[in-house]
PDB file of C-alpha atoms in Angstrom:
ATOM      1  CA  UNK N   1       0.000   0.000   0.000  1.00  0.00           C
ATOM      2  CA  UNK N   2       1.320   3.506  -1.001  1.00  0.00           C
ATOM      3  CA  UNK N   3      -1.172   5.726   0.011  1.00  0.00           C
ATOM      4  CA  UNK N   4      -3.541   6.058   2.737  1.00  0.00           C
ATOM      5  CA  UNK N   5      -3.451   7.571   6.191  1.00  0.00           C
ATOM      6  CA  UNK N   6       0.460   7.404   7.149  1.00  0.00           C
ATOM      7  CA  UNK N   7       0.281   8.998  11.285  1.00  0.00           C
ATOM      8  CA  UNK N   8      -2.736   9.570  13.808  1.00  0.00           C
ATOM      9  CA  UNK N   9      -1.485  11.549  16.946  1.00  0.00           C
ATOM     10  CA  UNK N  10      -2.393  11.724  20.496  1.00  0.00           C
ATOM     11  CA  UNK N  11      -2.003  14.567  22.716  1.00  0.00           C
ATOM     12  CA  UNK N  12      -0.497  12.845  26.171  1.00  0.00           C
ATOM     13  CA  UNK N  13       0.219  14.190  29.279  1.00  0.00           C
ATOM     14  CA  UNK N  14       3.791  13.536  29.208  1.00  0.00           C
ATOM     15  CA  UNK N  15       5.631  11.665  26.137  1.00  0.00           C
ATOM     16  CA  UNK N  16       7.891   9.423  28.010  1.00  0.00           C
ATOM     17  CA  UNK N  17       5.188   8.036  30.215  1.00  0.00           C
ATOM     18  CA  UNK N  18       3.638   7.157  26.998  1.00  0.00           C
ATOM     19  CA  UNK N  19       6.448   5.366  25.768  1.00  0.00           C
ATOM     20  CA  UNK N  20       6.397   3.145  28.487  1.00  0.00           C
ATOM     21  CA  UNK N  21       2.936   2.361  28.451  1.00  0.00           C
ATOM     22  CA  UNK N  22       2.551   2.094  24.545  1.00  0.00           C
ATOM     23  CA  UNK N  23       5.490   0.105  23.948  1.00  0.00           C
ATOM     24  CA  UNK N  24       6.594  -1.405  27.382  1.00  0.00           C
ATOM     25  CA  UNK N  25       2.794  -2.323  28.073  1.00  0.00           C
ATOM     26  CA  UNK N  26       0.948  -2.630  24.727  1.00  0.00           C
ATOM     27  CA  UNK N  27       3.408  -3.829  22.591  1.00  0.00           C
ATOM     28  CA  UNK N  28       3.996  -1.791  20.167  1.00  0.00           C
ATOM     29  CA  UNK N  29       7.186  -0.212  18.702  1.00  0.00           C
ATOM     30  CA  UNK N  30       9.127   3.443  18.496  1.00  0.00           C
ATOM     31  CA  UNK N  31       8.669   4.092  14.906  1.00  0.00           C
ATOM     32  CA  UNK N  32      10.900   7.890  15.321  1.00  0.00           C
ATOM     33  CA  UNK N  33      11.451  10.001  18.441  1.00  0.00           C
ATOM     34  CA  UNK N  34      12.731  12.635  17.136  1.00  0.00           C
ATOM     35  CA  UNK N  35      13.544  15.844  19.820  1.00  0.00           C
ATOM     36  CA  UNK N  36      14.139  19.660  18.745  1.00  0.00           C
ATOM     37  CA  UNK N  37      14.726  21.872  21.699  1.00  0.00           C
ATOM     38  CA  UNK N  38      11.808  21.582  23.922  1.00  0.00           C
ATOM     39  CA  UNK N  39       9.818  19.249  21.061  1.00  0.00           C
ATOM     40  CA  UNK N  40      10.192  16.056  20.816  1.00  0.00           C
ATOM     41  CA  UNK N  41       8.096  13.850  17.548  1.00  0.00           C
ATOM     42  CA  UNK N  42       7.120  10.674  18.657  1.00  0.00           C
ATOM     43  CA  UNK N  43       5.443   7.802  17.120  1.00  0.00           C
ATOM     44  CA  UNK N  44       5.365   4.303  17.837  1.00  0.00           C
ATOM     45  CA  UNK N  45       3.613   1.223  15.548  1.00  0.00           C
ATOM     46  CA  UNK N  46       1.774  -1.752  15.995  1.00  0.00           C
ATOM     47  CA  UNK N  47       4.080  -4.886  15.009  1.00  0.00           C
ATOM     48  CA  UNK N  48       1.818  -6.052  13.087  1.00  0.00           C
ATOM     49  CA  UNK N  49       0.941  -2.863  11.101  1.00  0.00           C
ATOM     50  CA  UNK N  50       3.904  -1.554   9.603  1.00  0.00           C
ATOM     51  CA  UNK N  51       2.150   1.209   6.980  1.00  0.00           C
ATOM     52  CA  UNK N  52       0.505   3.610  10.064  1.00  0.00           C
ATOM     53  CA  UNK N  53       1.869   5.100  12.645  1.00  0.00           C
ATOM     54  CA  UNK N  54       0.270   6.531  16.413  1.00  0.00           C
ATOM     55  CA  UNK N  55       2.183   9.682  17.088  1.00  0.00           C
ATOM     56  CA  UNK N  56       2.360  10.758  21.269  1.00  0.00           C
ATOM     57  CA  UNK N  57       2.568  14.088  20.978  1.00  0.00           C
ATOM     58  CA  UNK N  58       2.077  16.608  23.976  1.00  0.00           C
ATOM     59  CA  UNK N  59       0.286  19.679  23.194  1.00  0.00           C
ATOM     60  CA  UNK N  60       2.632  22.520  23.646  1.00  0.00           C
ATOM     61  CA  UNK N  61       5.412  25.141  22.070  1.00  0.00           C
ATOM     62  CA  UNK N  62       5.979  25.578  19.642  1.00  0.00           C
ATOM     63  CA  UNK N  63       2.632  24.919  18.141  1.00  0.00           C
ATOM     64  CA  UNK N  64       0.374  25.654  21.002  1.00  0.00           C
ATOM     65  CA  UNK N  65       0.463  28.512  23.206  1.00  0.00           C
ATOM     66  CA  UNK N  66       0.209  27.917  26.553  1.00  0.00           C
ATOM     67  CA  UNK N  67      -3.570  28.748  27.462  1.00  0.00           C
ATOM     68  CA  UNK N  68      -4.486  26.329  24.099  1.00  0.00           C
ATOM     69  CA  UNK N  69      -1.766  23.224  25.500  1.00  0.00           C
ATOM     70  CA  UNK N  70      -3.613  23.416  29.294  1.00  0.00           C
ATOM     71  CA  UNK N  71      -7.074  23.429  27.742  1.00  0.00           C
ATOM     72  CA  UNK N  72      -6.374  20.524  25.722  1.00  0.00           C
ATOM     73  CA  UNK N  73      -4.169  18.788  29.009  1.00  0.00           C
ATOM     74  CA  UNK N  74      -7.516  19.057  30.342  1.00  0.00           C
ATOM     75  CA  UNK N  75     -10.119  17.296  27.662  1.00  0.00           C
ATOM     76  CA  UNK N  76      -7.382  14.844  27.224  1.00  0.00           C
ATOM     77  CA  UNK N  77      -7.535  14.250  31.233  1.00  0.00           C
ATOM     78  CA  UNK N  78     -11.338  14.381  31.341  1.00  0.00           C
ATOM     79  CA  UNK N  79     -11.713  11.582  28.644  1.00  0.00           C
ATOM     80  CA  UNK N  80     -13.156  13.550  26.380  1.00  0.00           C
ATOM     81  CA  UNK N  81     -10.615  13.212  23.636  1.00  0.00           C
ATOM     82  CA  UNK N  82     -11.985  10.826  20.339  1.00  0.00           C
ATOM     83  CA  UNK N  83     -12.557   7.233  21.077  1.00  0.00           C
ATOM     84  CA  UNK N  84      -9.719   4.500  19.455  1.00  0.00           C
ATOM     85  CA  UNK N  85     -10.170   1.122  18.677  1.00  0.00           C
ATOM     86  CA  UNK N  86      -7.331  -1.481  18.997  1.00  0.00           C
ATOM     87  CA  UNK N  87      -8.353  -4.626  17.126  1.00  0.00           C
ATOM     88  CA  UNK N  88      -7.507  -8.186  18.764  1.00  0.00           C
ATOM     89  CA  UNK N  89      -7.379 -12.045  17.818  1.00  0.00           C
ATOM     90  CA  UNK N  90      -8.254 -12.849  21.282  1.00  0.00           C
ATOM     91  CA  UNK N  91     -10.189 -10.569  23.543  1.00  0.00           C
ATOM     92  CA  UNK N  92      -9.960 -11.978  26.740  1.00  0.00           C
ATOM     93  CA  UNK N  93      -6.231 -13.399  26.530  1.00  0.00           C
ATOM     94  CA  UNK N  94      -5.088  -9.890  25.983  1.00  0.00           C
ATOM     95  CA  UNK N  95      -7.055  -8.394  28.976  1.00  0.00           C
ATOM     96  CA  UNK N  96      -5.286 -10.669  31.133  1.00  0.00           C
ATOM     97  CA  UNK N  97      -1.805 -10.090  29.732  1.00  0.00           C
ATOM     98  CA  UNK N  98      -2.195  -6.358  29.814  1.00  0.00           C
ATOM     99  CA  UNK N  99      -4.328  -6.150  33.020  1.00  0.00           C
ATOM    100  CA  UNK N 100      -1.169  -8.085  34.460  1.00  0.00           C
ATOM    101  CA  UNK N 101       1.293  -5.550  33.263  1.00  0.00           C
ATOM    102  CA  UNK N 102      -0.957  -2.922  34.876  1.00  0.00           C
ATOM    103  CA  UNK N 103      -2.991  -1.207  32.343  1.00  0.00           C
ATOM    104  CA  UNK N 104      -6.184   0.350  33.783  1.00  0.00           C
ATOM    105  CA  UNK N 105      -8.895  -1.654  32.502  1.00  0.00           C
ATOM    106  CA  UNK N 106     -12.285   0.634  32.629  1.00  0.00           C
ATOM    107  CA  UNK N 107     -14.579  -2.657  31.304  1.00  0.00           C
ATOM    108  CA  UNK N 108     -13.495  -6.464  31.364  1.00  0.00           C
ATOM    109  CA  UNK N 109     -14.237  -8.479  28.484  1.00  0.00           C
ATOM    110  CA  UNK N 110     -18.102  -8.858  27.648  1.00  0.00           C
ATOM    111  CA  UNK N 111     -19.554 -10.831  24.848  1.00  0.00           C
ATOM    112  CA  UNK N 112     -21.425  -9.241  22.647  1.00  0.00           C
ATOM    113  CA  UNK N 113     -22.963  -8.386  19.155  1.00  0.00           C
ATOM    114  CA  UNK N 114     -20.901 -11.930  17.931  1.00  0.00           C
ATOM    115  CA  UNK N 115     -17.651 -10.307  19.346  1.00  0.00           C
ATOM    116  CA  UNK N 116     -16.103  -9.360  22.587  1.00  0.00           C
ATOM    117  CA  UNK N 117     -14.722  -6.128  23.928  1.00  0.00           C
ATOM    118  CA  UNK N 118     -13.064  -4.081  26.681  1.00  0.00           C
ATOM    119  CA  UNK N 119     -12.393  -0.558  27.516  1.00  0.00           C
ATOM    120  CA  UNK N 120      -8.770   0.690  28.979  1.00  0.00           C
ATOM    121  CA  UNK N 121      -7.332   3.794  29.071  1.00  0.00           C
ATOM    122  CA  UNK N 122      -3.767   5.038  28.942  1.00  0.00           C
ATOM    123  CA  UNK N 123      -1.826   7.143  31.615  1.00  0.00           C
ATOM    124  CA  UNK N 124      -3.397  10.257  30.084  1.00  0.00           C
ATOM    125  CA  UNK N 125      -7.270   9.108  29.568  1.00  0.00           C
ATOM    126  CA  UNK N 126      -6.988   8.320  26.620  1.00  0.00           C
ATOM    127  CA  UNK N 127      -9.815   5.830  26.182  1.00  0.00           C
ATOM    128  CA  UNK N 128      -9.779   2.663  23.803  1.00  0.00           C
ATOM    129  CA  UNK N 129     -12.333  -0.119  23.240  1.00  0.00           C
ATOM    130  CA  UNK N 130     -10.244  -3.630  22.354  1.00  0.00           C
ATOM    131  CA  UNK N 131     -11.858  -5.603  19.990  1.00  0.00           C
ATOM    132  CA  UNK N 132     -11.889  -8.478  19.073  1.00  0.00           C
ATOM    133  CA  UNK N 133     -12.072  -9.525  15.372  1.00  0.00           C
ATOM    134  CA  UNK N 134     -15.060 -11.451  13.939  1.00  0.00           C
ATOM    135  CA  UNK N 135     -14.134 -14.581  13.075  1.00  0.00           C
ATOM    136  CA  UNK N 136     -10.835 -14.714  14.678  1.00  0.00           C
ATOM    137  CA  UNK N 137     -11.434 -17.739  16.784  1.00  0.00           C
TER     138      UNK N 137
ATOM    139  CA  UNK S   1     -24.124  29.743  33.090  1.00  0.00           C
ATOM    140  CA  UNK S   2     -20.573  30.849  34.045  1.00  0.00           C
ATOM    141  CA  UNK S   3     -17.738  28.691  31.878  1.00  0.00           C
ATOM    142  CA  UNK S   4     -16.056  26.436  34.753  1.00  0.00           C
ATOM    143  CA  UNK S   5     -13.114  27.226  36.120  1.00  0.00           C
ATOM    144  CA  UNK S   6      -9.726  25.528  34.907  1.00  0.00           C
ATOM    145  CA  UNK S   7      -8.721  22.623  36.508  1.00  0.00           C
ATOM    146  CA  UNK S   8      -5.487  20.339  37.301  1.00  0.00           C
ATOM    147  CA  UNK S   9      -5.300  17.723  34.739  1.00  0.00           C
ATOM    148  CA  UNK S  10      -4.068  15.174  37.699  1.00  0.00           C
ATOM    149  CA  UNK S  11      -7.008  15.985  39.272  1.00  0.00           C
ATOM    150  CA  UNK S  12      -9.288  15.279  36.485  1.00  0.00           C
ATOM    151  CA  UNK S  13      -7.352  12.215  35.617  1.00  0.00           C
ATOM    152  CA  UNK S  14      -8.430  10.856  38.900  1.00  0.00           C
ATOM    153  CA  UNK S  15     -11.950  12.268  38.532  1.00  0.00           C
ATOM    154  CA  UNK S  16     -12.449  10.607  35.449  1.00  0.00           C
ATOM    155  CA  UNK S  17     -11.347   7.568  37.299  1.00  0.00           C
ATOM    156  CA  UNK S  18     -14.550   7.516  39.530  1.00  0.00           C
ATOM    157  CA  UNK S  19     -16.565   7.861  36.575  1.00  0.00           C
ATOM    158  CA  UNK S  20     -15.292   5.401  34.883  1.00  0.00           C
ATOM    159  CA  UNK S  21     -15.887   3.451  38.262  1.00  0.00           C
ATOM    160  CA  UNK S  22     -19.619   4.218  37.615  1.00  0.00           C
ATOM    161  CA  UNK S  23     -19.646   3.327  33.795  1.00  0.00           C
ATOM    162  CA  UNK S  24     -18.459  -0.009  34.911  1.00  0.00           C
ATOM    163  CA  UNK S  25     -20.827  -0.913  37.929  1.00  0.00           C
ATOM    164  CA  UNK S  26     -23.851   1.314  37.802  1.00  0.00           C
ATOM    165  CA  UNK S  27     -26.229  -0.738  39.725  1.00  0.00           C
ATOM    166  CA  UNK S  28     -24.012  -0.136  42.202  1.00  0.00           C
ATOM    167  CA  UNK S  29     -24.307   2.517  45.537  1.00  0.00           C
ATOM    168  CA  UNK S  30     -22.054   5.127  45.027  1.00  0.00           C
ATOM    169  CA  UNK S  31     -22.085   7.701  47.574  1.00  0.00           C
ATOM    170  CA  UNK S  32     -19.854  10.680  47.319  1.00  0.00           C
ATOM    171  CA  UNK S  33     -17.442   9.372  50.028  1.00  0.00           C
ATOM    172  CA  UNK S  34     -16.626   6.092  47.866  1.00  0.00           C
ATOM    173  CA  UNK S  35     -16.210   8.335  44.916  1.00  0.00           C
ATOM    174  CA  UNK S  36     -13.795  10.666  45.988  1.00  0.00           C
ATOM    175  CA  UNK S  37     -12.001   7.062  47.673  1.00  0.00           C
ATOM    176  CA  UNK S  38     -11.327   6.553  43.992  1.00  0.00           C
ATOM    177  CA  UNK S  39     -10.050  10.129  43.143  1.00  0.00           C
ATOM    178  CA  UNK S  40      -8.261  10.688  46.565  1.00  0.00           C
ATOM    179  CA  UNK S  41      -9.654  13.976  47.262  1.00  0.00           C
ATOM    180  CA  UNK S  42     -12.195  15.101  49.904  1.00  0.00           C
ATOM    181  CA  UNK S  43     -16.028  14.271  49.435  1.00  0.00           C
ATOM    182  CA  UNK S  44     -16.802  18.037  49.721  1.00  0.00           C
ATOM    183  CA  UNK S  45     -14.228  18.804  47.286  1.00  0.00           C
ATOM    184  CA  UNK S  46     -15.199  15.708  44.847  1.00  0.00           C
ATOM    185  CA  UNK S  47     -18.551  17.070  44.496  1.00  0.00           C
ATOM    186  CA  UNK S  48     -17.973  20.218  43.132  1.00  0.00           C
ATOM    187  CA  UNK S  49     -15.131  19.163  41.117  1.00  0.00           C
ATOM    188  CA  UNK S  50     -16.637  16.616  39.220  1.00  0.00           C
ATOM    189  CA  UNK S  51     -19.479  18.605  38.612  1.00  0.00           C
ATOM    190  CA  UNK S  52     -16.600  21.635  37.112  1.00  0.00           C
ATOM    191  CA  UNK S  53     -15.132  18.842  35.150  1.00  0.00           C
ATOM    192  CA  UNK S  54     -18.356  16.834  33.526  1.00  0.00           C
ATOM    193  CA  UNK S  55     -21.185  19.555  34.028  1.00  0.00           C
ATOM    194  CA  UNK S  56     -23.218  17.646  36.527  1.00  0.00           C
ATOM    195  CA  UNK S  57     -23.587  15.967  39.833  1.00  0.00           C
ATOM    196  CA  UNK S  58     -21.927  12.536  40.379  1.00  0.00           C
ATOM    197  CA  UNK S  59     -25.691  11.224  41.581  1.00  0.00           C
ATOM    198  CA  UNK S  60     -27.269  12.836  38.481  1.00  0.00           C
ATOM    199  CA  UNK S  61     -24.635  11.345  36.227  1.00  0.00           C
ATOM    200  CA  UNK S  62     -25.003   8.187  37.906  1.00  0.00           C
ATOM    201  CA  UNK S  63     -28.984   8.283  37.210  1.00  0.00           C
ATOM    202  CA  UNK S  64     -28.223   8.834  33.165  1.00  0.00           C
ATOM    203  CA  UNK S  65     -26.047   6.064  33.148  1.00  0.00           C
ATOM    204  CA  UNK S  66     -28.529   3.794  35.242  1.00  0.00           C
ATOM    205  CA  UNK S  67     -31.166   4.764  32.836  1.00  0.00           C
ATOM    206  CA  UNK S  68     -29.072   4.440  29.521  1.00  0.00           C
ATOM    207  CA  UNK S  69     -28.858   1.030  30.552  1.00  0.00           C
ATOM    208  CA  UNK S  70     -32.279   0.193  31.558  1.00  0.00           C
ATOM    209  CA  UNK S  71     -33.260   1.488  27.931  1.00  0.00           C
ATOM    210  CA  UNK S  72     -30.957  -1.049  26.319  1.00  0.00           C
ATOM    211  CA  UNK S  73     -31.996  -3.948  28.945  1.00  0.00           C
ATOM    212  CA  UNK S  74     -35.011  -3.119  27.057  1.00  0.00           C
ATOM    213  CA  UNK S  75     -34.271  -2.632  23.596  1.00  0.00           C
ATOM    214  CA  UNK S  76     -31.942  -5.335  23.670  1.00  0.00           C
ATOM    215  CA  UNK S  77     -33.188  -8.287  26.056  1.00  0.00           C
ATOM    216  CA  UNK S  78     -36.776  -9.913  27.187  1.00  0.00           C
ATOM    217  CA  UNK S  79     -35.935  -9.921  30.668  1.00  0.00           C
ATOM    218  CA  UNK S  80     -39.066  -8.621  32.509  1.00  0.00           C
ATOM    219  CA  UNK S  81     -39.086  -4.698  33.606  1.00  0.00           C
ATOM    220  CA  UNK S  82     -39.098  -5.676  37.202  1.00  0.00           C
ATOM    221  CA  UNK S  83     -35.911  -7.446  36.919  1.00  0.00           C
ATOM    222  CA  UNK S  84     -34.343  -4.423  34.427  1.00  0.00           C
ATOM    223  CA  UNK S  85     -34.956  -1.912  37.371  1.00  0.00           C
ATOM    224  CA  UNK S  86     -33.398  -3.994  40.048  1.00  0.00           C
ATOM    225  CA  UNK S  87     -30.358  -5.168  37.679  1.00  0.00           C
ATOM    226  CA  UNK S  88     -29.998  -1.589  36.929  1.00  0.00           C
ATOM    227  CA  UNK S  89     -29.996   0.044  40.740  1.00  0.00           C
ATOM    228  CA  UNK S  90     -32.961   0.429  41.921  1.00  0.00           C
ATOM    229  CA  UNK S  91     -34.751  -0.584  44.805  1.00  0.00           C
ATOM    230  CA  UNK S  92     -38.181  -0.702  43.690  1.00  0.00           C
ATOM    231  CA  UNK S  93     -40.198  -1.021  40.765  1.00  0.00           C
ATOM    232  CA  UNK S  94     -42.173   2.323  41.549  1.00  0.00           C
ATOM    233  CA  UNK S  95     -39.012   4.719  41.960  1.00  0.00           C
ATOM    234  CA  UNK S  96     -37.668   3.303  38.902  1.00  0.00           C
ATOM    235  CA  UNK S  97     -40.425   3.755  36.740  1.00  0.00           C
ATOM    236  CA  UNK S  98     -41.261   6.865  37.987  1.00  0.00           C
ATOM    237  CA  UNK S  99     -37.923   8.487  37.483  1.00  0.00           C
ATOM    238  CA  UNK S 100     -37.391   6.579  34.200  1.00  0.00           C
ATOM    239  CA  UNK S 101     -40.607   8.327  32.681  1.00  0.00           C
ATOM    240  CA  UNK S 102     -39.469  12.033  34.530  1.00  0.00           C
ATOM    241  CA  UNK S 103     -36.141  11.170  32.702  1.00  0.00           C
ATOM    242  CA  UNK S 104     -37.363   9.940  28.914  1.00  0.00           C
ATOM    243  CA  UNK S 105     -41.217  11.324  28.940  1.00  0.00           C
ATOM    244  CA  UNK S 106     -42.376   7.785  28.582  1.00  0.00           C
ATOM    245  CA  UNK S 107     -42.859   4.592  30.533  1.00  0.00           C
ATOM    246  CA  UNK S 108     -40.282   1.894  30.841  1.00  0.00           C
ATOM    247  CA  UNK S 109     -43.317  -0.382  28.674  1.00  0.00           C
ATOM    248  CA  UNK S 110     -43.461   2.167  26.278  1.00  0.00           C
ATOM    249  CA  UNK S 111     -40.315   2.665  24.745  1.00  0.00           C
ATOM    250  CA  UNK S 112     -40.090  -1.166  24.908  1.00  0.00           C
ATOM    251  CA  UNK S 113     -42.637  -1.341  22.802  1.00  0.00           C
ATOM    252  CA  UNK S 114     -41.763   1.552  20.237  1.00  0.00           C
ATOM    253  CA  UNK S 115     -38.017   0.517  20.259  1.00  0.00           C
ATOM    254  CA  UNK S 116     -38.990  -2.886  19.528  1.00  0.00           C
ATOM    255  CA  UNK S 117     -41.407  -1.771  16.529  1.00  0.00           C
ATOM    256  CA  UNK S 118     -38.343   0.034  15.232  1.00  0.00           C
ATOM    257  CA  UNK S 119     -35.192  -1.679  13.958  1.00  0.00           C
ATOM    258  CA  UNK S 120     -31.942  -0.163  14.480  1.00  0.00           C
ATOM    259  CA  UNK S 121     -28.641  -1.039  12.372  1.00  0.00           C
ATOM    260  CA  UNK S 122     -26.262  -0.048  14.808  1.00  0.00           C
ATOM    261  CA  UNK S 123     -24.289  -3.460  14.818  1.00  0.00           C
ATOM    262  CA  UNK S 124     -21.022  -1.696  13.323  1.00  0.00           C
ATOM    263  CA  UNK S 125     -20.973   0.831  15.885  1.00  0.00           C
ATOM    264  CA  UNK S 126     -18.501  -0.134  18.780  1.00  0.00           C
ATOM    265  CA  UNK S 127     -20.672  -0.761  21.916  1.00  0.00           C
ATOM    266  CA  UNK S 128     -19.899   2.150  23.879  1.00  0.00           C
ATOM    267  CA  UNK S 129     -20.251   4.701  21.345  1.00  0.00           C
ATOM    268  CA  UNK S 130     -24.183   2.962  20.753  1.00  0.00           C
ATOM    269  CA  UNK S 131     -24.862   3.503  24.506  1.00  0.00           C
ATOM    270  CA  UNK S 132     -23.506   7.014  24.794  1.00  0.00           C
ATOM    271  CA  UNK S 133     -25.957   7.693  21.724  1.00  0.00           C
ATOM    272  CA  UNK S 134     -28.735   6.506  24.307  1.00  0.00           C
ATOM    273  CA  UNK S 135     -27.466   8.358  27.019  1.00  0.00           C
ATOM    274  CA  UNK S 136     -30.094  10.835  28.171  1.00  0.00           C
ATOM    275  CA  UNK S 137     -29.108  14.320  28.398  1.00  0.00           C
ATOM    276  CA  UNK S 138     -30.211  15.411  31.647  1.00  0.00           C
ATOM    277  CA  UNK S 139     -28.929  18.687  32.352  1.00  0.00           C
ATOM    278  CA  UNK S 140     -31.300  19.814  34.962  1.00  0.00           C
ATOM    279  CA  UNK S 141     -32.139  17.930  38.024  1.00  0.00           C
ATOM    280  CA  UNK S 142     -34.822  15.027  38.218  1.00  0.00           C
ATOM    281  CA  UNK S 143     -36.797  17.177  40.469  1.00  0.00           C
ATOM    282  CA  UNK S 144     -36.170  20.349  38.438  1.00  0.00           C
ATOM    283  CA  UNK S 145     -37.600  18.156  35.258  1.00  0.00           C
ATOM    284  CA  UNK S 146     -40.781  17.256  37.450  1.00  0.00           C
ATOM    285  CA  UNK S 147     -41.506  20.365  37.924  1.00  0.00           C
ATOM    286  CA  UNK S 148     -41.347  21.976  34.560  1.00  0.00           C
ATOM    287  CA  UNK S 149     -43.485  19.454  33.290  1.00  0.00           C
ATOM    288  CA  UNK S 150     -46.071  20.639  35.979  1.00  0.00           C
ATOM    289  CA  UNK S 151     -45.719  23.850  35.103  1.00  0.00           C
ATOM    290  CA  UNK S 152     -46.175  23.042  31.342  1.00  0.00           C
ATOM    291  CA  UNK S 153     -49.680  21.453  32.108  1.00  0.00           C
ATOM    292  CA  UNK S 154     -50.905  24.029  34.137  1.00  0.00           C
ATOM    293  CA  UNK S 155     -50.211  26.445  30.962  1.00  0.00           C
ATOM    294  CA  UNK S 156     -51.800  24.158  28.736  1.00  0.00           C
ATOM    295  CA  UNK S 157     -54.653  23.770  31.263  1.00  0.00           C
ATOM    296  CA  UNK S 158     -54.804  27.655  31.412  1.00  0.00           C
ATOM    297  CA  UNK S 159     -54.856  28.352  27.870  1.00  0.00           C
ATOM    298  CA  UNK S 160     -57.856  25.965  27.197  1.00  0.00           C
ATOM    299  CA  UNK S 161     -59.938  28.193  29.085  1.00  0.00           C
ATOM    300  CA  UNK S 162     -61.749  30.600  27.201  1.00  0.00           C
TER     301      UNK S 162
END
């Protein structure tokens, strides 16, 4: 694939907390951390999804000013930020491997509409709904 | 209505904790003390944050959630409405559906019944997102609701006479 959507960002509360818990928790892998000065581009990749990239960015100078990076420290914090979906083979193996390494679960595993899902967020609130794929299993 | 003040991010981070809490376990008591437990700050100071943070009270958010379910207990299942309102919270079949008709305008048989006559293709949307679509907005108290709709009748009453 040559075109399509290359990088989706985040805004987290601080990038190197969301290192850990994107790569040391979830899985996945620093694609470029790149720093300038005070800014720092970060993006990590699922393993298995080499052509996009999540970028962990934290709102900030020099594109935000300072009023604009604590408003958005705050929706991000509140949960309020758009919801992500992480797609899985196996729903309820992967809550217990990452509820093990700590990540904060907001719904266990339920069964439903022919697949199952489960809500977690990341450090910053960040919310995402892990699904499982149809027909995986 | 003033815009709320702005607030610590770690302290929001922990208030969104407790309401995740109640997303997760809404039949479930949750007095202020056990909610601000979960966001480590004082119960007089949990109040009135969470209410800067989400625009409403923790007990009123509580009741939209309890009610956003009982709607999709009934949408979704056959399970009688007696058992929906104590699954879903409450302690008797009269509160709940009293404040389930304050909080929708109709009874708990009702929607059944229209919601059921009507056939939704929402299977593609991620659970969660489905629910929050359901989610009443009730931005004035229960109470508050009650007795605007009084009001409104007594107008109506009013105006009939000539």
């Amino acid at each position: 694939m040559s075109q399509g959507v290359g990088v989706v960002g985040l805004y987290v509360r601080d990038q190197e907390e969301a290192l850990q818990f994107y790569v040391g928790k979830l899985g996945f892998r620093v694609h470029t951390d790149a720093k300038n000065g005070d800014y720092r581009w970060l993006t990590v990749q699922h393993p298995e999804q080499p052509s996009f990239q999540l970028g962990l960015y934290a709102p900030g100078p020099p594109m935000l000013d300072a009023a604009t990076a604590q408003t958005l420290r705050e929706i991000v914090a509140k949960g309020a930020m758009p919801p992500l979906v992480l797609v899985v083979d196996d729903c309820r193996e992967t809550y217990k491997r990452l509820h093990a390494r700590g990540v904060e679960f907001t719904q266990e595993p339920v069964d439903r509409y022919g697949s199952v899902d489960a809500s977690f967020r990341d450090p910053s609130g960040n919310g995402w709904k892990m699904i499982e794929a149809r027909g995986a299993q | 209505m003033n815009a709320p003040p702005s607030q610590d991010p770690d302290l929001l981070r922990r208030l969104l904790r407790a309401k995740d809490r109640m997303d997760a376990a809404s039949h479930e008591e949750w007095p202020v003390a056990r909610l601000a437990r979960v966001s480590r700050v004082s119960a007089a100071h949990f109040a009135r944050s969470f209410k800067d943070a989400f625009g409403l009270p923790p007990h009123r958010y509580l009741l939209t959630r309890r009610i956003e379910r009982a709607k999709s207990l009934l949408r979704d299942t056959d399970l009688p409405i007696t058992d929906i309102a104590f699954q879903t919270g409450w302690n008797s079949l009269g509160t709940f559906g009293r404040t389930f008709r304050d909080v929708t305008g109709e009874s708990p048989g009702d929607l059944r019944m229209r919601e059921k006559a009507a056939k939704h293709a929402l299977e593609n949307v991620p659970h969660c997102y489905v629910s929050a679509a359901y989610r009443p907005n009730l931005n004035i108290a229960v109470s508050e609701k009650r007795r605007q709709e009084e009001d409104g009748k007594n107008e109506a009453t009013k105006k009939e006479v000539p």
